[in-house]
Amino acid sequence: MCGLAGILIKKSPKRRVRDVKTLTDIFTRLLVLSEHRGPHATGVAWVKRDGSMAVAKAPLPARQFVETAAYRDCLAGVNAHTTILMGHTRWPTRGSEHNPDNNHPLIGEIALTHNGHISNADALFRRHNLHRVAQVDSEILLRLAEKHTSPAGIDVPSYLHALEGCTGRIAAVLVALVRPEQVLLLRGNMPIILWYHPGLKALAYASEEAILHRAVGDLAAWPTASTDAW
């Protein structure tokens, strides 16, 4: 069990600095409230519309991680050009949390966070002859996404077809650096809950609805998201 937490930020010419601060504060609460789902490591990343990215992660529980200089420096880079702020709290099933390559977000041509496990990852790496960096099984989801990515972004139908060969459990969030406004939120047999705020033009997600309830504090108007809203 791991925790997914994040915010998708829609492009808005009227995005105010204080709105960005509101969203990063919510993100921090989402991350800390997700700690019980994975206290062994915490990681975050943001991606902007020009494809730039920043990542910070450490083998620390979220409540300690958010107090680090690395986390503060990462959040300082979030602005109106950010498309996604993604976080992960890890409970390792495979691969030591003391190897940063095993901690999420996993980074390549894609940034990915995953809750679940892929039990046949080793066989899939061999079958598809894919490059491997880490020990964590989640990396197969990243490498399959890269295999099905072009300058136009992730080919969603072909990627989903490739995922049919995976055995295990999955909820995942992916963004390709070549097309940073295309963000995939995949809910298979693991949870991911989405809330949308029309005023802030932002979509928040977490692995539990209770986390979203507590994280948004006194902000109203966060209905369960629909694709029409976004």
mmCIF file with all atom_site columns, N, CA, C and O in Angstrom, residues 49-88:
data_model
loop_
_atom_site.group_PDB
_atom_site.id
_atom_site.type_symbol
_atom_site.label_atom_id
_atom_site.label_alt_id
_atom_site.label_comp_id
_atom_site.label_asym_id
_atom_site.label_entity_id
_atom_site.label_seq_id
_atom_site.pdbx_PDB_ins_code
_atom_site.Cartn_x
_atom_site.Cartn_y
_atom_site.Cartn_z
_atom_site.occupancy
_atom_site.B_iso_or_equiv
_atom_site.pdbx_formal_charge
_atom_site.auth_seq_id
_atom_site.auth_comp_id
_atom_site.auth_asym_id
_atom_site.auth_atom_id
_atom_site.pdbx_PDB_model_num
ATOM 1   N N  . ARG A 1 49 ? 4.643  23.556 -18.313 1.00 0.00 ? 49 ARG A N  1
ATOM 2   C CA . ARG A 1 49 ? 4.175  23.454 -19.693 1.00 0.00 ? 49 ARG A CA 1
ATOM 3   C C  . ARG A 1 49 ? 5.305  23.461 -20.712 1.00 0.00 ? 49 ARG A C  1
ATOM 4   O O  . ARG A 1 49 ? 5.098  23.069 -21.852 1.00 0.00 ? 49 ARG A O  1
ATOM 5   N N  . ASP A 1 50 ? 6.487  23.906 -20.319 1.00 0.00 ? 50 ASP A N  1
ATOM 6   C CA . ASP A 1 50 ? 7.628  23.858 -21.232 1.00 0.00 ? 50 ASP A CA 1
ATOM 7   C C  . ASP A 1 50 ? 8.400  22.546 -21.112 1.00 0.00 ? 50 ASP A C  1
ATOM 8   O O  . ASP A 1 50 ? 9.441  22.379 -21.752 1.00 0.00 ? 50 ASP A O  1
ATOM 9   N N  . GLY A 1 51 ? 7.907  21.604 -20.294 1.00 0.00 ? 51 GLY A N  1
ATOM 10  C CA . GLY A 1 51 ? 8.561  20.317 -20.123 1.00 0.00 ? 51 GLY A CA 1
ATOM 11  C C  . GLY A 1 51 ? 9.622  20.295 -19.045 1.00 0.00 ? 51 GLY A C  1
ATOM 12  O O  . GLY A 1 51 ? 10.241 19.256 -18.810 1.00 0.00 ? 51 GLY A O  1
ATOM 13  N N  . SER A 1 52 ? 9.864  21.410 -18.383 1.00 0.00 ? 52 SER A N  1
ATOM 14  C CA . SER A 1 52 ? 10.825 21.417 -17.279 1.00 0.00 ? 52 SER A CA 1
ATOM 15  C C  . SER A 1 52 ? 10.235 20.694 -16.070 1.00 0.00 ? 52 SER A C  1
ATOM 16  O O  . SER A 1 52 ? 9.006  20.581 -15.928 1.00 0.00 ? 52 SER A O  1
ATOM 17  N N  . MET A 1 53 ? 11.115 20.221 -15.195 1.00 0.00 ? 53 MET A N  1
ATOM 18  C CA . MET A 1 53 ? 10.674 19.380 -14.093 1.00 0.00 ? 53 MET A CA 1
ATOM 19  C C  . MET A 1 53 ? 11.626 19.539 -12.922 1.00 0.00 ? 53 MET A C  1
ATOM 20  O O  . MET A 1 53 ? 12.821 19.807 -13.105 1.00 0.00 ? 53 MET A O  1
ATOM 21  N N  . ALA A 1 54 ? 11.113 19.354 -11.727 1.00 0.00 ? 54 ALA A N  1
ATOM 22  C CA . ALA A 1 54 ? 11.941 19.266 -10.527 1.00 0.00 ? 54 ALA A CA 1
ATOM 23  C C  . ALA A 1 54 ? 11.436 18.090 -9.697  1.00 0.00 ? 54 ALA A C  1
ATOM 24  O O  . ALA A 1 54 ? 10.238 17.810 -9.666  1.00 0.00 ? 54 ALA A O  1
ATOM 25  N N  . VAL A 1 55 ? 12.372 17.407 -9.032  1.00 0.00 ? 55 VAL A N  1
ATOM 26  C CA . VAL A 1 55 ? 12.043 16.215 -8.244  1.00 0.00 ? 55 VAL A CA 1
ATOM 27  C C  . VAL A 1 55 ? 12.755 16.313 -6.904  1.00 0.00 ? 55 VAL A C  1
ATOM 28  O O  . VAL A 1 55 ? 13.898 16.775 -6.829  1.00 0.00 ? 55 VAL A O  1
ATOM 29  N N  . ALA A 1 56 ? 12.078 15.864 -5.854  1.00 0.00 ? 56 ALA A N  1
ATOM 30  C CA . ALA A 1 56 ? 12.700 15.735 -4.528  1.00 0.00 ? 56 ALA A CA 1
ATOM 31  C C  . ALA A 1 56 ? 12.117 14.502 -3.868  1.00 0.00 ? 56 ALA A C  1
ATOM 32  O O  . ALA A 1 56 ? 10.898 14.293 -3.900  1.00 0.00 ? 56 ALA A O  1
ATOM 33  N N  . LYS A 1 57 ? 12.972 13.664 -3.290  1.00 0.00 ? 57 LYS A N  1
ATOM 34  C CA . LYS A 1 57 ? 12.494 12.478 -2.592  1.00 0.00 ? 57 LYS A CA 1
ATOM 35  C C  . LYS A 1 57 ? 13.543 12.032 -1.593  1.00 0.00 ? 57 LYS A C  1
ATOM 36  O O  . LYS A 1 57 ? 14.731 12.321 -1.753  1.00 0.00 ? 57 LYS A O  1
ATOM 37  N N  . ALA A 1 58 ? 13.082 11.334 -0.555  1.00 0.00 ? 58 ALA A N  1
ATOM 38  C CA . ALA A 1 58 ? 13.982 10.898 0.507   1.00 0.00 ? 58 ALA A CA 1
ATOM 39  C C  . ALA A 1 58 ? 13.333 9.763  1.284   1.00 0.00 ? 58 ALA A C  1
ATOM 40  O O  . ALA A 1 58 ? 12.094 9.654  1.329   1.00 0.00 ? 58 ALA A O  1
ATOM 41  N N  . PRO A 1 59 ? 14.145 8.907  1.914   1.00 0.00 ? 59 PRO A N  1
ATOM 42  C CA . PRO A 1 59 ? 13.594 7.817  2.738   1.00 0.00 ? 59 PRO A CA 1
ATOM 43  C C  . PRO A 1 59 ? 13.146 8.343  4.100   1.00 0.00 ? 59 PRO A C  1
ATOM 44  O O  . PRO A 1 59 ? 13.690 7.985  5.145   1.00 0.00 ? 59 PRO A O  1
ATOM 45  N N  . LEU A 1 60 ? 12.128 9.196  4.062   1.00 0.00 ? 60 LEU A N  1
ATOM 46  C CA . LEU A 1 60 ? 11.590 9.825  5.260   1.00 0.00 ? 60 LEU A CA 1
ATOM 47  C C  . LEU A 1 60 ? 10.067 9.779  5.228   1.00 0.00 ? 60 LEU A C  1
ATOM 48  O O  . LEU A 1 60 ? 9.466  9.837  4.142   1.00 0.00 ? 60 LEU A O  1
ATOM 49  N N  . PRO A 1 61 ? 9.419  9.727  6.392   1.00 0.00 ? 61 PRO A N  1
ATOM 50  C CA . PRO A 1 61 ? 7.963  9.885  6.416   1.00 0.00 ? 61 PRO A CA 1
ATOM 51  C C  . PRO A 1 61 ? 7.599  11.301 6.002   1.00 0.00 ? 61 PRO A C  1
ATOM 52  O O  . PRO A 1 61 ? 8.394  12.247 6.147   1.00 0.00 ? 61 PRO A O  1
ATOM 53  N N  . ALA A 1 62 ? 6.394  11.464 5.498   1.00 0.00 ? 62 ALA A N  1
ATOM 54  C CA . ALA A 1 62 ? 5.999  12.737 4.903   1.00 0.00 ? 62 ALA A CA 1
ATOM 55  C C  . ALA A 1 62 ? 6.106  13.897 5.878   1.00 0.00 ? 62 ALA A C  1
ATOM 56  O O  . ALA A 1 62 ? 6.517  14.996 5.497   1.00 0.00 ? 62 ALA A O  1
ATOM 57  N N  . ARG A 1 63 ? 5.732  13.692 7.135   1.00 0.00 ? 63 ARG A N  1
ATOM 58  C CA . ARG A 1 63 ? 5.750  14.801 8.088   1.00 0.00 ? 63 ARG A CA 1
ATOM 59  C C  . ARG A 1 63 ? 7.166  15.333 8.302   1.00 0.00 ? 63 ARG A C  1
ATOM 60  O O  . ARG A 1 63 ? 7.339  16.509 8.621   1.00 0.00 ? 63 ARG A O  1
ATOM 61  N N  . GLN A 1 64 ? 8.183  14.487 8.138   1.00 0.00 ? 64 GLN A N  1
ATOM 62  C CA . GLN A 1 64 ? 9.566  14.943 8.223   1.00 0.00 ? 64 GLN A CA 1
ATOM 63  C C  . GLN A 1 64 ? 10.051 15.499 6.879   1.00 0.00 ? 64 GLN A C  1
ATOM 64  O O  . GLN A 1 64 ? 10.771 16.496 6.832   1.00 0.00 ? 64 GLN A O  1
ATOM 65  N N  . PHE A 1 65 ? 9.641  14.850 5.816   1.00 0.00 ? 65 PHE A N  1
ATOM 66  C CA . PHE A 1 65 ? 10.090 15.264 4.485   1.00 0.00 ? 65 PHE A CA 1
ATOM 67  C C  . PHE A 1 65 ? 9.672  16.691 4.172   1.00 0.00 ? 65 PHE A C  1
ATOM 68  O O  . PHE A 1 65 ? 10.458 17.465 3.590   1.00 0.00 ? 65 PHE A O  1
ATOM 69  N N  . VAL A 1 66 ? 8.440  17.090 4.540   1.00 0.00 ? 66 VAL A N  1
ATOM 70  C CA . VAL A 1 66 ? 7.964  18.428 4.188   1.00 0.00 ? 66 VAL A CA 1
ATOM 71  C C  . VAL A 1 66 ? 8.697  19.527 4.957   1.00 0.00 ? 66 VAL A C  1
ATOM 72  O O  . VAL A 1 66 ? 8.547  20.717 4.637   1.00 0.00 ? 66 VAL A O  1
ATOM 73  N N  . GLU A 1 67 ? 9.496  19.142 5.951   1.00 0.00 ? 67 GLU A N  1
ATOM 74  C CA . GLU A 1 67 ? 10.296 20.113 6.697   1.00 0.00 ? 67 GLU A CA 1
ATOM 75  C C  . GLU A 1 67 ? 11.710 20.267 6.131   1.00 0.00 ? 67 GLU A C  1
ATOM 76  O O  . GLU A 1 67 ? 12.492 21.090 6.616   1.00 0.00 ? 67 GLU A O  1
ATOM 77  N N  . THR A 1 68 ? 12.048 19.505 5.108   1.00 0.00 ? 68 THR A N  1
ATOM 78  C CA . THR A 1 68 ? 13.400 19.535 4.563   1.00 0.00 ? 68 THR A CA 1
ATOM 79  C C  . THR A 1 68 ? 13.580 20.692 3.584   1.00 0.00 ? 68 THR A C  1
ATOM 80  O O  . THR A 1 68 ? 12.620 21.173 2.957   1.00 0.00 ? 68 THR A O  1
ATOM 81  N N  . ALA A 1 69 ? 14.830 21.113 3.435   1.00 0.00 ? 69 ALA A N  1
ATOM 82  C CA . ALA A 1 69 ? 15.146 22.163 2.469   1.00 0.00 ? 69 ALA A CA 1
ATOM 83  C C  . ALA A 1 69 ? 14.846 21.704 1.046   1.00 0.00 ? 69 ALA A C  1
ATOM 84  O O  . ALA A 1 69 ? 14.414 22.508 0.206   1.00 0.00 ? 69 ALA A O  1
ATOM 85  N N  . ALA A 1 70 ? 15.062 20.410 0.771   1.00 0.00 ? 70 ALA A N  1
ATOM 86  C CA . ALA A 1 70 ? 14.812 19.893 -0.575  1.00 0.00 ? 70 ALA A CA 1
ATOM 87  C C  . ALA A 1 70 ? 13.345 20.050 -0.951  1.00 0.00 ? 70 ALA A C  1
ATOM 88  O O  . ALA A 1 70 ? 13.018 20.422 -2.094  1.00 0.00 ? 70 ALA A O  1
ATOM 89  N N  . TYR A 1 71 ? 12.452 19.777 -0.009  1.00 0.00 ? 71 TYR A N  1
ATOM 90  C CA . TYR A 1 71 ? 11.018 19.923 -0.290  1.00 0.00 ? 71 TYR A CA 1
ATOM 91  C C  . TYR A 1 71 ? 10.658 21.391 -0.478  1.00 0.00 ? 71 TYR A C  1
ATOM 92  O O  . TYR A 1 71 ? 9.955  21.758 -1.429  1.00 0.00 ? 71 TYR A O  1
ATOM 93  N N  . ARG A 1 72 ? 11.134 22.244 0.406   1.00 0.00 ? 72 ARG A N  1
ATOM 94  C CA . ARG A 1 72 ? 10.816 23.672 0.305   1.00 0.00 ? 72 ARG A CA 1
ATOM 95  C C  . ARG A 1 72 ? 11.343 24.247 -1.003  1.00 0.00 ? 72 ARG A C  1
ATOM 96  O O  . ARG A 1 72 ? 10.662 25.041 -1.665  1.00 0.00 ? 72 ARG A O  1
ATOM 97  N N  . ASP A 1 73 ? 12.556 23.852 -1.388  1.00 0.00 ? 73 ASP A N  1
ATOM 98  C CA . ASP A 1 73 ? 13.128 24.355 -2.641  1.00 0.00 ? 73 ASP A CA 1
ATOM 99  C C  . ASP A 1 73 ? 12.313 23.887 -3.845  1.00 0.00 ? 73 ASP A C  1
ATOM 100 O O  . ASP A 1 73 ? 12.126 24.640 -4.811  1.00 0.00 ? 73 ASP A O  1
ATOM 101 N N  . CYS A 1 74 ? 11.851 22.644 -3.786  1.00 0.00 ? 74 CYS A N  1
ATOM 102 C CA . CYS A 1 74 ? 11.045 22.111 -4.887  1.00 0.00 ? 74 CYS A CA 1
ATOM 103 C C  . CYS A 1 74 ? 9.742  22.893 -5.016  1.00 0.00 ? 74 CYS A C  1
ATOM 104 O O  . CYS A 1 74 ? 9.367  23.344 -6.103  1.00 0.00 ? 74 CYS A O  1
ATOM 105 N N  . LEU A 1 75 ? 9.041  23.090 -3.911  1.00 0.00 ? 75 LEU A N  1
ATOM 106 C CA . LEU A 1 75 ? 7.763  23.804 -3.954  1.00 0.00 ? 75 LEU A CA 1
ATOM 107 C C  . LEU A 1 75 ? 7.931  25.256 -4.379  1.00 0.00 ? 75 LEU A C  1
ATOM 108 O O  . LEU A 1 75 ? 7.019  25.836 -4.975  1.00 0.00 ? 75 LEU A O  1
ATOM 109 N N  . ALA A 1 76 ? 9.086  25.834 -4.094  1.00 0.00 ? 76 ALA A N  1
ATOM 110 C CA . ALA A 1 76 ? 9.317  27.227 -4.477  1.00 0.00 ? 76 ALA A CA 1
ATOM 111 C C  . ALA A 1 76 ? 9.290  27.414 -5.987  1.00 0.00 ? 76 ALA A C  1
ATOM 112 O O  . ALA A 1 76 ? 9.086  28.529 -6.476  1.00 0.00 ? 76 ALA A O  1
ATOM 113 N N  . GLY A 1 77 ? 9.487  26.342 -6.735  1.00 0.00 ? 77 GLY A N  1
ATOM 114 C CA . GLY A 1 77 ? 9.475  26.424 -8.190  1.00 0.00 ? 77 GLY A CA 1
ATOM 115 C C  . GLY A 1 77 ? 8.101  26.315 -8.808  1.00 0.00 ? 77 GLY A C  1
ATOM 116 O O  . GLY A 1 77 ? 7.943  26.486 -10.021 1.00 0.00 ? 77 GLY A O  1
ATOM 117 N N  . VAL A 1 78 ? 7.079  26.020 -8.012  1.00 0.00 ? 78 VAL A N  1
ATOM 118 C CA . VAL A 1 78 ? 5.716  25.885 -8.543  1.00 0.00 ? 78 VAL A CA 1
ATOM 119 C C  . VAL A 1 78 ? 5.167  27.280 -8.861  1.00 0.00 ? 78 VAL A C  1
ATOM 120 O O  . VAL A 1 78 ? 5.265  28.200 -8.041  1.00 0.00 ? 78 VAL A O  1
ATOM 121 N N  . ASN A 1 79 ? 4.578  27.430 -10.051 1.00 0.00 ? 79 ASN A N  1
ATOM 122 C CA . ASN A 1 79 ? 3.988  28.717 -10.426 1.00 0.00 ? 79 ASN A CA 1
ATOM 123 C C  . ASN A 1 79 ? 2.818  28.484 -11.377 1.00 0.00 ? 79 ASN A C  1
ATOM 124 O O  . ASN A 1 79 ? 2.354  27.343 -11.529 1.00 0.00 ? 79 ASN A O  1
ATOM 125 N N  . ALA A 1 80 ? 2.344  29.537 -11.992 1.00 0.00 ? 80 ALA A N  1
ATOM 126 C CA . ALA A 1 80 ? 1.166  29.446 -12.860 1.00 0.00 ? 80 ALA A CA 1
ATOM 127 C C  . ALA A 1 80 ? 1.422  28.619 -14.106 1.00 0.00 ? 80 ALA A C  1
ATOM 128 O O  . ALA A 1 80 ? 0.473  28.251 -14.812 1.00 0.00 ? 80 ALA A O  1
ATOM 129 N N  . HIS A 1 81 ? 2.681  28.305 -14.422 1.00 0.00 ? 81 HIS A N  1
ATOM 130 C CA . HIS A 1 81 ? 3.010  27.501 -15.601 1.00 0.00 ? 81 HIS A CA 1
ATOM 131 C C  . HIS A 1 81 ? 3.098  26.004 -15.274 1.00 0.00 ? 81 HIS A C  1
ATOM 132 O O  . HIS A 1 81 ? 3.371  25.194 -16.159 1.00 0.00 ? 81 HIS A O  1
ATOM 133 N N  . THR A 1 82 ? 2.864  25.641 -14.025 1.00 0.00 ? 82 THR A N  1
ATOM 134 C CA . THR A 1 82 ? 2.933  24.235 -13.605 1.00 0.00 ? 82 THR A CA 1
ATOM 135 C C  . THR A 1 82 ? 1.664  23.508 -14.032 1.00 0.00 ? 82 THR A C  1
ATOM 136 O O  . THR A 1 82 ? 0.560  24.021 -13.850 1.00 0.00 ? 82 THR A O  1
ATOM 137 N N  . THR A 1 83 ? 1.831  22.320 -14.586 1.00 0.00 ? 83 THR A N  1
ATOM 138 C CA . THR A 1 83 ? 0.672  21.521 -14.978 1.00 0.00 ? 83 THR A CA 1
ATOM 139 C C  . THR A 1 83 ? 0.288  20.503 -13.913 1.00 0.00 ? 83 THR A C  1
ATOM 140 O O  . THR A 1 83 ? -0.888 20.198 -13.748 1.00 0.00 ? 83 THR A O  1
ATOM 141 N N  . ILE A 1 84 ? 1.283  19.976 -13.195 1.00 0.00 ? 84 ILE A N  1
ATOM 142 C CA . ILE A 1 84 ? 0.996  18.968 -12.179 1.00 0.00 ? 84 ILE A CA 1
ATOM 143 C C  . ILE A 1 84 ? 2.021  19.045 -11.059 1.00 0.00 ? 84 ILE A C  1
ATOM 144 O O  . ILE A 1 84 ? 3.212  19.279 -11.299 1.00 0.00 ? 84 ILE A O  1
ATOM 145 N N  . LEU A 1 85 ? 1.524  18.871 -9.868  1.00 0.00 ? 85 LEU A N  1
ATOM 146 C CA . LEU A 1 85 ? 2.340  18.701 -8.677  1.00 0.00 ? 85 LEU A CA 1
ATOM 147 C C  . LEU A 1 85 ? 1.971  17.333 -8.138  1.00 0.00 ? 85 LEU A C  1
ATOM 148 O O  . LEU A 1 85 ? 0.834  17.102 -7.707  1.00 0.00 ? 85 LEU A O  1
ATOM 149 N N  . MET A 1 86 ? 2.901  16.371 -8.223  1.00 0.00 ? 86 MET A N  1
ATOM 150 C CA . MET A 1 86 ? 2.594  14.974 -7.905  1.00 0.00 ? 86 MET A CA 1
ATOM 151 C C  . MET A 1 86 ? 3.416  14.501 -6.715  1.00 0.00 ? 86 MET A C  1
ATOM 152 O O  . MET A 1 86 ? 4.588  14.841 -6.565  1.00 0.00 ? 86 MET A O  1
ATOM 153 N N  . GLY A 1 87 ? 2.756  13.727 -5.840  1.00 0.00 ? 87 GLY A N  1
ATOM 154 C CA . GLY A 1 87 ? 3.433  13.228 -4.652  1.00 0.00 ? 87 GLY A CA 1
ATOM 155 C C  . GLY A 1 87 ? 3.150  11.759 -4.413  1.00 0.00 ? 87 GLY A C  1
ATOM 156 O O  . GLY A 1 87 ? 2.201  11.182 -4.965  1.00 0.00 ? 87 GLY A O  1
ATOM 157 N N  . HIS A 1 88 ? 3.996  11.152 -3.559  1.00 0.00 ? 88 HIS A N  1
ATOM 158 C CA . HIS A 1 88 ? 3.892  9.722  -3.297  1.00 0.00 ? 88 HIS A CA 1
ATOM 159 C C  . HIS A 1 88 ? 4.457  9.422  -1.915  1.00 0.00 ? 88 HIS A C  1
ATOM 160 O O  . HIS A 1 88 ? 5.500  9.952  -1.529  1.00 0.00 ? 88 HIS A O  1
#
